[in-house]
Tab-separated table of C-alpha atoms and ligand atoms in Angstrom:
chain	number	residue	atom	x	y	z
A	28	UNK	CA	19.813	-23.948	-19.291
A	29	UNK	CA	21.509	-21.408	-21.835
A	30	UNK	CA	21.595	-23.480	-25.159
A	31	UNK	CA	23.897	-22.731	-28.178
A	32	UNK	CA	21.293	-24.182	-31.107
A	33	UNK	CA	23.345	-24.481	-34.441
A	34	UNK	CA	21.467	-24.935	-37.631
A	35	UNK	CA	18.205	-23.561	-35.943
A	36	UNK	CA	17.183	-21.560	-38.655
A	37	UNK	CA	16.520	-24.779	-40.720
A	38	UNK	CA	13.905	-27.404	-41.001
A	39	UNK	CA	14.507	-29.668	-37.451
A	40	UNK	CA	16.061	-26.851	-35.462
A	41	UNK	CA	13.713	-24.352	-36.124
A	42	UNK	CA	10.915	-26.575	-34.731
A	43	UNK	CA	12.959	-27.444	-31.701
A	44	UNK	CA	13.654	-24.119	-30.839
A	45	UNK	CA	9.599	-23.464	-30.851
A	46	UNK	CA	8.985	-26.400	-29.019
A	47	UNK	CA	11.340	-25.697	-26.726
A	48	UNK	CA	10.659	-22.774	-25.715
A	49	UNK	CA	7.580	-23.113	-24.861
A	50	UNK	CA	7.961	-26.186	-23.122
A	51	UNK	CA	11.173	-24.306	-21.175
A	52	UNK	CA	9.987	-20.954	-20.646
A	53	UNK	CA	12.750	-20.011	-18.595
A	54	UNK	CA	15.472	-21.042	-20.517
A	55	UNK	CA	17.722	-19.410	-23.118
A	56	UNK	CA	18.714	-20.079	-26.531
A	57	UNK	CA	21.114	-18.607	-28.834
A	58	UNK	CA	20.792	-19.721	-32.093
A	59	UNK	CA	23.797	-19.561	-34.667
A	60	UNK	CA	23.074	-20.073	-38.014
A	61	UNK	CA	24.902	-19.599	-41.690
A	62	UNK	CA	21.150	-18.878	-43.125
A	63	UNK	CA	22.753	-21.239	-46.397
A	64	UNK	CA	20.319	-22.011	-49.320
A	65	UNK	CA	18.411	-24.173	-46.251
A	66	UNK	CA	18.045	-21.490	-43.458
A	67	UNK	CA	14.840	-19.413	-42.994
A	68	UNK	CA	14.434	-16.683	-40.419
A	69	UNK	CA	10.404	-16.813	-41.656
A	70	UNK	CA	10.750	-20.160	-39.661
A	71	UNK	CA	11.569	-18.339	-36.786
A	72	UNK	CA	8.677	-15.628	-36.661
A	73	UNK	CA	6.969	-16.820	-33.714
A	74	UNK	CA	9.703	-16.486	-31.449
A	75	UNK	CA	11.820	-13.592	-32.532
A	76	UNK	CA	10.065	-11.365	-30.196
A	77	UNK	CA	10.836	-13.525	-27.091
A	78	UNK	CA	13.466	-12.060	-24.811
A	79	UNK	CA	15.220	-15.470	-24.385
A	80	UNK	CA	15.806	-15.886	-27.880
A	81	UNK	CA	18.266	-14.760	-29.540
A	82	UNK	CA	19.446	-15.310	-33.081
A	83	UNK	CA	22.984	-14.670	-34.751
A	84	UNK	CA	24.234	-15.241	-38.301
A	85	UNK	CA	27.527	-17.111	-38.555
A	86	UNK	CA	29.148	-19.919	-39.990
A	87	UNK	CA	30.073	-22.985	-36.907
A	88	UNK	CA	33.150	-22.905	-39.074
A	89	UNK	CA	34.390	-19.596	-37.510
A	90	UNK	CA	36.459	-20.756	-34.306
A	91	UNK	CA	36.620	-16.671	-32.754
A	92	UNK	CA	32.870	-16.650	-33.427
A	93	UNK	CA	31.530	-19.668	-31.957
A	94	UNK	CA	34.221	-19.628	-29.315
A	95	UNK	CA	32.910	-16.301	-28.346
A	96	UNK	CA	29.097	-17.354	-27.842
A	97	UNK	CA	29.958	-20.455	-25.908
A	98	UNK	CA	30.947	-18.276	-23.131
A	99	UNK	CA	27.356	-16.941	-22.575
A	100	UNK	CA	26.084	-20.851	-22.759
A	101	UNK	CA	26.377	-24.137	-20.902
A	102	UNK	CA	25.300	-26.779	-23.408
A	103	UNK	CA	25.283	-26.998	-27.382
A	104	UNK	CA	22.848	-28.704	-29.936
A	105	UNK	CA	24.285	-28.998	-32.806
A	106	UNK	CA	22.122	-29.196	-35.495
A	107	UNK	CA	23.504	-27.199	-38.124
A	108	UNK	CA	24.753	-29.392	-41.103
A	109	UNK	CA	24.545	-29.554	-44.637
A	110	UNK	CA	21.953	-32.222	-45.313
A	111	UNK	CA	20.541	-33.302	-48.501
A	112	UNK	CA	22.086	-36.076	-50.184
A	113	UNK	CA	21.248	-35.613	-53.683
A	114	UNK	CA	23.453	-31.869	-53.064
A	115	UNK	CA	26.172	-34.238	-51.819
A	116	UNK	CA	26.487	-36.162	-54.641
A	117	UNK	CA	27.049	-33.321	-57.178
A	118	UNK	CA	29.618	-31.704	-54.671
A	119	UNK	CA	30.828	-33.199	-51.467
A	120	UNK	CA	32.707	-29.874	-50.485
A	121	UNK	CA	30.493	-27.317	-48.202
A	122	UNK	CA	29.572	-31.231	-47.003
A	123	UNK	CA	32.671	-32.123	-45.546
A	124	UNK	CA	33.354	-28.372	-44.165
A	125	UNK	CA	30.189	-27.625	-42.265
A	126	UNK	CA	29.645	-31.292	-40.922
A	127	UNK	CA	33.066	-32.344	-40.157
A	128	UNK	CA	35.387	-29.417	-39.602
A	129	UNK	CA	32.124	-27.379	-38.142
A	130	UNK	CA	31.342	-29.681	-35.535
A	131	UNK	CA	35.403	-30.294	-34.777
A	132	UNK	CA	35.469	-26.349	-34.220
A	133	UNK	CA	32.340	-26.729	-32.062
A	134	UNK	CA	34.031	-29.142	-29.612
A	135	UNK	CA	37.195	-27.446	-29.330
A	136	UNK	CA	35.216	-24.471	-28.074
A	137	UNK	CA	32.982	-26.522	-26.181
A	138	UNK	CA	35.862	-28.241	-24.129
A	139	UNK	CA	38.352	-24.562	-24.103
A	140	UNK	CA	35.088	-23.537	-22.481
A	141	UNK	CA	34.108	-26.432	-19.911
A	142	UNK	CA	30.484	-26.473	-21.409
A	143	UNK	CA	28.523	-29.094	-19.185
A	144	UNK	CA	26.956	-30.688	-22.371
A	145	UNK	CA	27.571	-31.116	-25.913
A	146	UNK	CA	24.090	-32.512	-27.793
A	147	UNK	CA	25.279	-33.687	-31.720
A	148	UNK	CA	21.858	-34.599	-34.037
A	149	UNK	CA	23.227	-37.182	-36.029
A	150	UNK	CA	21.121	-39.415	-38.928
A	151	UNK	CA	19.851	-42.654	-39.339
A	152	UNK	CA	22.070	-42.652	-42.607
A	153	UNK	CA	25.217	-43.571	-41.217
A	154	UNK	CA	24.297	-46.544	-40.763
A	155	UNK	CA	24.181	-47.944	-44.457
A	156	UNK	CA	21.762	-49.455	-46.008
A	157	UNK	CA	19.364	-52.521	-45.158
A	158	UNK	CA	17.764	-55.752	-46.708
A	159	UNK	CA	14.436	-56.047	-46.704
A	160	UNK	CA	14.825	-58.999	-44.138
A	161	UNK	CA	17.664	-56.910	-41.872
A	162	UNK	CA	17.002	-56.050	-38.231
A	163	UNK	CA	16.601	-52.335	-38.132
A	164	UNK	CA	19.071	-50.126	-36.885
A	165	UNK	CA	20.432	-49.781	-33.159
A	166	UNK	CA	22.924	-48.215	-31.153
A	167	UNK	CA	25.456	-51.128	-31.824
A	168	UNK	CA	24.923	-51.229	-35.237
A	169	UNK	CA	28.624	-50.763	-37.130
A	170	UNK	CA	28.822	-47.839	-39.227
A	171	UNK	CA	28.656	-47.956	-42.991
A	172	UNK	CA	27.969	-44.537	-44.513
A	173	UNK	CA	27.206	-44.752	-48.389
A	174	UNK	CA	27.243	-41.444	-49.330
A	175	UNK	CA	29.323	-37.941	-49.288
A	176	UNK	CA	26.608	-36.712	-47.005
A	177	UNK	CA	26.084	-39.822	-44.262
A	178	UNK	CA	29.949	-40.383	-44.508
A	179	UNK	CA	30.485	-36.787	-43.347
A	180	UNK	CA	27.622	-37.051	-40.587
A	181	UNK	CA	29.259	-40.441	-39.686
A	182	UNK	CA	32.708	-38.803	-39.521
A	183	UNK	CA	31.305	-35.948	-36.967
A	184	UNK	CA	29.893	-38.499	-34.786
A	185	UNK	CA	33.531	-40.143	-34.493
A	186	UNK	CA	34.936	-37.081	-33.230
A	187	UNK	CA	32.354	-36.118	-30.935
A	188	UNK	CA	32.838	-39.465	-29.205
A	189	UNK	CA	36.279	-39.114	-29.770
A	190	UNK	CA	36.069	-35.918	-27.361
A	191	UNK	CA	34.050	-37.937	-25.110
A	192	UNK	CA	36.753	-40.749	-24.823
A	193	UNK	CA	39.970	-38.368	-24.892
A	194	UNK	CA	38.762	-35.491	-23.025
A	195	UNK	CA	35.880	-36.391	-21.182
A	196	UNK	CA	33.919	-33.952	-22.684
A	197	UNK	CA	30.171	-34.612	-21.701
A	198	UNK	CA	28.168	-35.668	-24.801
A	199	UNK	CA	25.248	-37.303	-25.921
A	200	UNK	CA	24.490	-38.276	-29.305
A	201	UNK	CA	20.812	-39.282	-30.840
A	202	UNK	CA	20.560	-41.135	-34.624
A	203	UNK	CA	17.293	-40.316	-35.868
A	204	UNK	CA	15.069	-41.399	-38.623
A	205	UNK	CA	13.564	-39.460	-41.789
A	206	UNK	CA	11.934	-36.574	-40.136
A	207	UNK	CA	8.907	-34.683	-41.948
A	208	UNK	CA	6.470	-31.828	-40.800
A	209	UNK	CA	6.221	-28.112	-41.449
A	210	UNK	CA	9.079	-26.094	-42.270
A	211	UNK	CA	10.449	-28.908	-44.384
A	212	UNK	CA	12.629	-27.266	-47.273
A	213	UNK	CA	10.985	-28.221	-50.583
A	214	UNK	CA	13.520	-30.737	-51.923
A	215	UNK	CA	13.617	-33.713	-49.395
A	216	UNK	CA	10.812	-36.432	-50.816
A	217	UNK	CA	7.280	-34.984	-49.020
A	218	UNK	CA	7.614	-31.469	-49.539
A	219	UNK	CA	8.270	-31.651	-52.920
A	220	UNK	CA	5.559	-34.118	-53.969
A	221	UNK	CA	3.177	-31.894	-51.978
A	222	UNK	CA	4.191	-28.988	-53.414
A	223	UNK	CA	4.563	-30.221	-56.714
A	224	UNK	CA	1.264	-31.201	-56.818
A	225	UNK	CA	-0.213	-28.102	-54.892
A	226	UNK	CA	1.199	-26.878	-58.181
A	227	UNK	CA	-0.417	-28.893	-60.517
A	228	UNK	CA	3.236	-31.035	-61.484
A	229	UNK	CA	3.831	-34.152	-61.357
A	230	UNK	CA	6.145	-35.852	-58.407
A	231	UNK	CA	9.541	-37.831	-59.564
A	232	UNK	CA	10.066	-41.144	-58.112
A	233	UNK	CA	13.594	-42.175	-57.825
A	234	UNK	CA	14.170	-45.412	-59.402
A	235	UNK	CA	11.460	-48.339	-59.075
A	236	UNK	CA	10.028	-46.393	-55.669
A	237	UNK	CA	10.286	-48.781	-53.277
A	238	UNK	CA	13.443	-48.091	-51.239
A	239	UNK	CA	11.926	-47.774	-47.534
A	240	UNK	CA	12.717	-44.483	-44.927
A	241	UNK	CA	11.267	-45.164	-40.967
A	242	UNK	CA	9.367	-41.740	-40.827
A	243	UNK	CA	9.197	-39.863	-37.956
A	244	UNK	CA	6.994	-36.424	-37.175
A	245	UNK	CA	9.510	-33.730	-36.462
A	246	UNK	CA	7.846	-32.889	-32.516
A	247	UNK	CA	8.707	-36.630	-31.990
A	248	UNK	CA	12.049	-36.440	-32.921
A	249	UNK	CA	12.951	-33.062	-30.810
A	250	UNK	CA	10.723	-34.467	-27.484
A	251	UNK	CA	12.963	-37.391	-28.139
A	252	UNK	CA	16.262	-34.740	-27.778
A	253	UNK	CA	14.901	-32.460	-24.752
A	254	UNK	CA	14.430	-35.692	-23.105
A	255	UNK	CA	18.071	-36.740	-23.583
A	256	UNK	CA	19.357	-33.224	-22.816
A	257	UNK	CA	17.696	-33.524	-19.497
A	258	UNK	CA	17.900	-37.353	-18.615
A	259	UNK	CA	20.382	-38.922	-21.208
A	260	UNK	CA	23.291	-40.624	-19.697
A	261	UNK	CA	26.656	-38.991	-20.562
A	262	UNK	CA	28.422	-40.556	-23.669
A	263	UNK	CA	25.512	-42.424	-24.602
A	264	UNK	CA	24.050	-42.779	-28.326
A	265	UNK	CA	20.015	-42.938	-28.402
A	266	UNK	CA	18.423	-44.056	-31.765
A	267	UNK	CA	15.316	-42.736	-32.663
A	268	UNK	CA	12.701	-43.819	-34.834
A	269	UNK	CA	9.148	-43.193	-35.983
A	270	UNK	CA	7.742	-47.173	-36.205
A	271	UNK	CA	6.397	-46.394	-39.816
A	272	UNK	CA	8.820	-48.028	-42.474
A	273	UNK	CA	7.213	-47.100	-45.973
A	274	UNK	CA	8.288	-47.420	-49.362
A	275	UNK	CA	8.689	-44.467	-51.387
A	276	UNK	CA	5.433	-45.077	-53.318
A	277	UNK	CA	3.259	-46.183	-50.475
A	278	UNK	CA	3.867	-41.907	-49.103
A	279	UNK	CA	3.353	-41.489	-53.116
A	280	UNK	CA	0.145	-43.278	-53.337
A	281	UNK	CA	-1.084	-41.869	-49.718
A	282	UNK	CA	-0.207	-38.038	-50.641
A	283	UNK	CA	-1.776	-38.672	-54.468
A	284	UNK	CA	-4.866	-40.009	-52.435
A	285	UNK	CA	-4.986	-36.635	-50.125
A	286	UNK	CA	-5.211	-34.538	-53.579
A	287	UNK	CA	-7.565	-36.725	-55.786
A	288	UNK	CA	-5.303	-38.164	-57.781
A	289	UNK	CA	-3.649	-41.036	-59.055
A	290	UNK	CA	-1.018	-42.661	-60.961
A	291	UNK	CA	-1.108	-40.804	-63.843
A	292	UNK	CA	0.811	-38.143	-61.601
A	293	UNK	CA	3.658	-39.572	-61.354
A	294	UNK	CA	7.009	-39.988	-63.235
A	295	UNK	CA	9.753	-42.380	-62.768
A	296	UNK	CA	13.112	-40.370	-63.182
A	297	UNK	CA	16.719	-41.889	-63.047
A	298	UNK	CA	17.640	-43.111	-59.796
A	299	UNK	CA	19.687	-41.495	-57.226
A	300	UNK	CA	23.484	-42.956	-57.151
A	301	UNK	CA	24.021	-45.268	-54.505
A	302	UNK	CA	20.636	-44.850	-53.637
A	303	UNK	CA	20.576	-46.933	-49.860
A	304	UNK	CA	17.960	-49.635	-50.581
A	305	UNK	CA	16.235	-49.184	-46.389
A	306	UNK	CA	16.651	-47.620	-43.107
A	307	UNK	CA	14.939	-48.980	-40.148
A	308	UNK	CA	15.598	-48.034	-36.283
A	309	UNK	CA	15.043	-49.766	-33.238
A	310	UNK	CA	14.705	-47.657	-30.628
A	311	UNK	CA	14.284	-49.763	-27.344
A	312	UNK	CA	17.340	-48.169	-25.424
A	313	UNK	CA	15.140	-45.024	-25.478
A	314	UNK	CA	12.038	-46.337	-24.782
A	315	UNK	CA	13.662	-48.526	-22.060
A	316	UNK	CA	15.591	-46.071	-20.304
A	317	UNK	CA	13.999	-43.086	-21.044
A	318	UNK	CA	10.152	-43.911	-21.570
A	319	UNK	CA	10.307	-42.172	-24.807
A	320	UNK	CA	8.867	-43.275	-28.240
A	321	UNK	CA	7.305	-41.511	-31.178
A	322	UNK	CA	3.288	-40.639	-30.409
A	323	UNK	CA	2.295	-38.771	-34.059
A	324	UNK	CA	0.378	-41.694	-35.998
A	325	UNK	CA	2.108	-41.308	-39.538
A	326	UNK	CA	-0.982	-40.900	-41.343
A	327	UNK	CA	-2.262	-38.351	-39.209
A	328	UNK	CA	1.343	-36.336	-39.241
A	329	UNK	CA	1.226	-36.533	-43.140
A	330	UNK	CA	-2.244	-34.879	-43.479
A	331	UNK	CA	-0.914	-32.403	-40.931
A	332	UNK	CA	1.971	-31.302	-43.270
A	333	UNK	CA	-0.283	-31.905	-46.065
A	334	UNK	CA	-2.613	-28.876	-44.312
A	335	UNK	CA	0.424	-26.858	-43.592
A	336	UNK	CA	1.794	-26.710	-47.001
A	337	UNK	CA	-1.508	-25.965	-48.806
A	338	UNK	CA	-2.028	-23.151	-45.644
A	339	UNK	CA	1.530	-21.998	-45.986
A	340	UNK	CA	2.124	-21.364	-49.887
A	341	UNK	CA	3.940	-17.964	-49.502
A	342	UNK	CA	6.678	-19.715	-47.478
A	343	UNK	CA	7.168	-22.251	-50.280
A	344	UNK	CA	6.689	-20.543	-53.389
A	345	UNK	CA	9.185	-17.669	-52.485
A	346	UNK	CA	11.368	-20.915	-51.852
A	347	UNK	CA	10.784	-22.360	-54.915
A	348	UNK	CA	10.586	-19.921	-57.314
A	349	UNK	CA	14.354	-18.738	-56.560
A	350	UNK	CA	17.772	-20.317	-56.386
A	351	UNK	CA	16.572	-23.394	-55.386
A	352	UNK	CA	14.704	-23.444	-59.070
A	353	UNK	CA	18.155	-23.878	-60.976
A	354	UNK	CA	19.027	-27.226	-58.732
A	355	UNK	CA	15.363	-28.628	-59.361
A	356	UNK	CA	15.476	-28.134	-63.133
A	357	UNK	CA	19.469	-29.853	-63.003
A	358	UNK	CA	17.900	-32.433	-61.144
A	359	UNK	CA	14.848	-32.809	-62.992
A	360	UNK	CA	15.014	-30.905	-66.296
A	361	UNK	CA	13.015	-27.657	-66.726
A	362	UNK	CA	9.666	-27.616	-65.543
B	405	NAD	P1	18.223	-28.269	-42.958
B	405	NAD	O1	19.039	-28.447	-44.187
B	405	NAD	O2	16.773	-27.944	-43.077
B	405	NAD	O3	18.870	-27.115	-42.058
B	405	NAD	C1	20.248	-27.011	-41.814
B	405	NAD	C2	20.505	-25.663	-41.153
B	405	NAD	O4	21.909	-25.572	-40.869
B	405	NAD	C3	20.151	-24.465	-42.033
B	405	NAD	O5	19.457	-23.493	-41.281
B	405	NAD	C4	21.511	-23.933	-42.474
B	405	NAD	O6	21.516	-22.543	-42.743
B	405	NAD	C5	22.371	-24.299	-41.272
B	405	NAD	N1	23.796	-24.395	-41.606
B	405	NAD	C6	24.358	-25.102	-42.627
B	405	NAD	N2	25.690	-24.933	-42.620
B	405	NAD	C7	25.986	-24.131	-41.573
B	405	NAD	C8	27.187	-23.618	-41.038
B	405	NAD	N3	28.375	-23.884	-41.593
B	405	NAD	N4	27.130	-22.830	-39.940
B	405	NAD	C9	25.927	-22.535	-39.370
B	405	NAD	N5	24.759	-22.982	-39.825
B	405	NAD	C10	24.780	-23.782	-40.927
B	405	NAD	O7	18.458	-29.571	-42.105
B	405	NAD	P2	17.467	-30.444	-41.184
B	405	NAD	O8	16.747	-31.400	-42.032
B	405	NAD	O9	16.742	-29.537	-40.285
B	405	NAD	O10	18.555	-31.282	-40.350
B	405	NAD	C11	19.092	-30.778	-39.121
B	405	NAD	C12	20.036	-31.798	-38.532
B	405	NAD	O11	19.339	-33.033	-38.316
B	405	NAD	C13	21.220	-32.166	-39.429
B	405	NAD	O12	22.343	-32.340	-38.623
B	405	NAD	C14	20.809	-33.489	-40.085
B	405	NAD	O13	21.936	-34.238	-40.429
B	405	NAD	C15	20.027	-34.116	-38.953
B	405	NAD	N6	19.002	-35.096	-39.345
B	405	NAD	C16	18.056	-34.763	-40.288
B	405	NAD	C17	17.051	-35.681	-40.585
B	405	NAD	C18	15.965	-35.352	-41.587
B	405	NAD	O14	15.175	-36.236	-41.928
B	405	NAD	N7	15.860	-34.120	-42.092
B	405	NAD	C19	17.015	-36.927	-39.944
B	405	NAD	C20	18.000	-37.228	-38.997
B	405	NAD	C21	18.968	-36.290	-38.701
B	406	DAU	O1	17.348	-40.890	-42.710
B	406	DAU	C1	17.580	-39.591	-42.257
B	406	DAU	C2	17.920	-38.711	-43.429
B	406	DAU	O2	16.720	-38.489	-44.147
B	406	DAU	C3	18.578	-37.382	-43.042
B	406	DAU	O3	19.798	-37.650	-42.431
B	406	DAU	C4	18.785	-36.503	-44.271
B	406	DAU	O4	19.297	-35.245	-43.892
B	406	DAU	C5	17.460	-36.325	-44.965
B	406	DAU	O5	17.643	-35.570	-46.150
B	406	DAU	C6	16.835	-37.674	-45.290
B	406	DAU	O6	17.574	-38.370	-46.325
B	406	DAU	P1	16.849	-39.185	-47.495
B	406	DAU	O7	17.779	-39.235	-48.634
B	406	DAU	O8	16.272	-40.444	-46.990
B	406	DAU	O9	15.620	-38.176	-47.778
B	406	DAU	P2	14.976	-37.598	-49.135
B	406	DAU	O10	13.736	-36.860	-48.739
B	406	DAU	O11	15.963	-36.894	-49.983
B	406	DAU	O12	14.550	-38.934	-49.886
B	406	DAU	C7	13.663	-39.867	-49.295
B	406	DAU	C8	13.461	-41.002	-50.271
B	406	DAU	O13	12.703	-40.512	-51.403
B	406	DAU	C9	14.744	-41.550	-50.862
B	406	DAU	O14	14.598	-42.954	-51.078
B	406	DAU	C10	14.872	-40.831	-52.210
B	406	DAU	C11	13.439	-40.651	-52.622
B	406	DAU	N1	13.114	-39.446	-53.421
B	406	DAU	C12	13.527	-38.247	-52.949
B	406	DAU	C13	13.231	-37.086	-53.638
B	406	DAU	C14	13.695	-35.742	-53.128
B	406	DAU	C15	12.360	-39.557	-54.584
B	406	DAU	O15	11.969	-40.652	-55.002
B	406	DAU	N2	12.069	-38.409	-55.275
B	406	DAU	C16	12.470	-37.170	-54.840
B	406	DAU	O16	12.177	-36.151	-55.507
């Protein structure tokens, strides 16, 4: 396969495109990436050598750019998105470009171009939000995105099955779960209490702390997507999920346990608007059809990441220490 890997500078798609290639060592991947506040080429180290990599900077935006590299590829995986939803709610803009009109310029060039597959990563998010008593998410579930960021994810889903329907354009879609593992930019929930308290500071927990996120380790997630790449069914959706719904200060209380510490550590800030109360995903069609579920045991992935943040401090700290400071301390306050 030649893959087209959008986004793949960031936190999932730089880990698929490791794990990838060494589980495809014959296969090629060009990866197109914006390198926004959230893209890393130090993510990318261990592969920038490899003659079947190649990386380009670029916005999926551009129609003559990404219309141009689909011609040297057969399939896409589109990855690239923004993604954080506390950055949606103070401005929904670079939101709606990237993850709606990018992924509409991404199919136009995919079908101009007679690509033989068009892989979208979409989110567990668009979804909505779940009682505590709900069924967890599946691949019938109706959509109900709550905020500027799942509404624009949920929007690029429509039109990729729209391009399915209308044009026939071979796609597969997969709905995952809260992903965490190395590589993780510090500002989604683990990262930044590990970090924080790598640091000495004290983690904020949203609201009361017990909204609930289905975790899943990132390698499960992208064996999950190289197994629908080669066996998914055309047009199909697959939801996946990690089997480990926690509340926000059960990971609190397990991470503050990993450094020795306790409660005194932590500090209740206001709570995110619209904050979705619980995500959940069942993901039997996978496991069903494909024989795939998630294999890293949550507590063991945790002290994983755990290790890999405390090994990997230069990564972070050049991270945190520049423009990503000024939207902590507008979030937060100064620290
Ligand atoms: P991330 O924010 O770490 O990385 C996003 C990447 O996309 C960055 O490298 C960024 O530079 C790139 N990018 C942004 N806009 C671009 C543009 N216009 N053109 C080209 N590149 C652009 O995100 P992530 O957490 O790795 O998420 C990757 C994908 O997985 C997203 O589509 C997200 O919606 C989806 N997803 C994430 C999770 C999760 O828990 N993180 C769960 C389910 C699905
Ligand atoms: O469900 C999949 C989604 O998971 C992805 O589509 C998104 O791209 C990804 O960002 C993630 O969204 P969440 O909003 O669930 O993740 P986040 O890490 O931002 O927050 C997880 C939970 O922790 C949520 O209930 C908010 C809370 N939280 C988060 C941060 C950053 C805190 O309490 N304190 C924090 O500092």
């Amino acid at each position: 396969m030649k893959i087209l890997v959008t986004g793949g500078a960031g936190f999932i798609g730089s880990n698929f495109i490791r794990y990838y290639l060494k589980n495809h060592p014959d296969d090629q991947i060009i990866n197109l990436d914006k390198l926004t506040y959230a893209g890393n080429l130090e993510n990318l180290k261990e592969v920038e050598k490899n003659t079947n990599y190649k990386f380009v900077k670029g916005d999926i935006c551009d129609f003559d750019l990404v219309n141009t590299l689909v011609k040297e590829v057969d399939t896409i995986i589109n990855f690239a998105a923004e993604t954080h939803v506390d950055r949606s709610i103070m401005g929904s803009e670079d939101f709606v470009k990237t993850n709606v009109e990018g992924t509409r310029v991404l199919l136009d060039a995919a079908k101009n171009n007679g690509l033989k597959r068009f892989h979208h990563i979409s989110t567990d998010e668009v979804f909505g939000s779940l009682g505590q008593k709900d069924a967890p998410f599946n691949e019938n579930t109706p959509y109900d995105p709550r905020s500027p960021y799942s509404a624009a994810k949920a929007a690029s889903d429509h039109l990729v099955r729209a391009y399915f329907h209308t044009f026939s354009l071979p796609i597969t879609i997969s709905n995952c779960s809260n992903n965490y593992g190395p590589y993780q930019f510090p500002e989604k929930l683990i990262p930044v209490f590990v970090t924080n308290l790598i640091e000495g500071k004290k983690v904020p927990v949203y609201g009361d702390g017990l909204n609930v996120r289905d975790w899943i380790f990132v390698d499960d997630h992208n064996r999950g997507v190289d197994l629908i790449l080669h066996k998914g069914k055309i047009g199909e959706t697959y939801c996946l999920g990690g089997k480990s719904e926690k509340t926000n200060l059960e990971i609190t209380n397990f991470i503050l346990n990993e450094f020795g510490k306790g409660e005194e550590m932590i500090e209740y800030v206001k709570d995110r608007a619209g904050h979705d109360r619980r995500y959940a995903i069942n993901f039997s069609k996978i496991k069903k059809e494909l024989g795939w579920e998630p294999q890293v045991k949550f507590e063991d992935g945790l002290k994983q990441t755990i290790e890999w943040y405390k090994n990997n401090q230069a990564w972070w700290k050049k991270i945190k220490s520049g423009e990503y400071k000024d939207y902590y301390q507008k979030q937060y306050g100064p620290r």
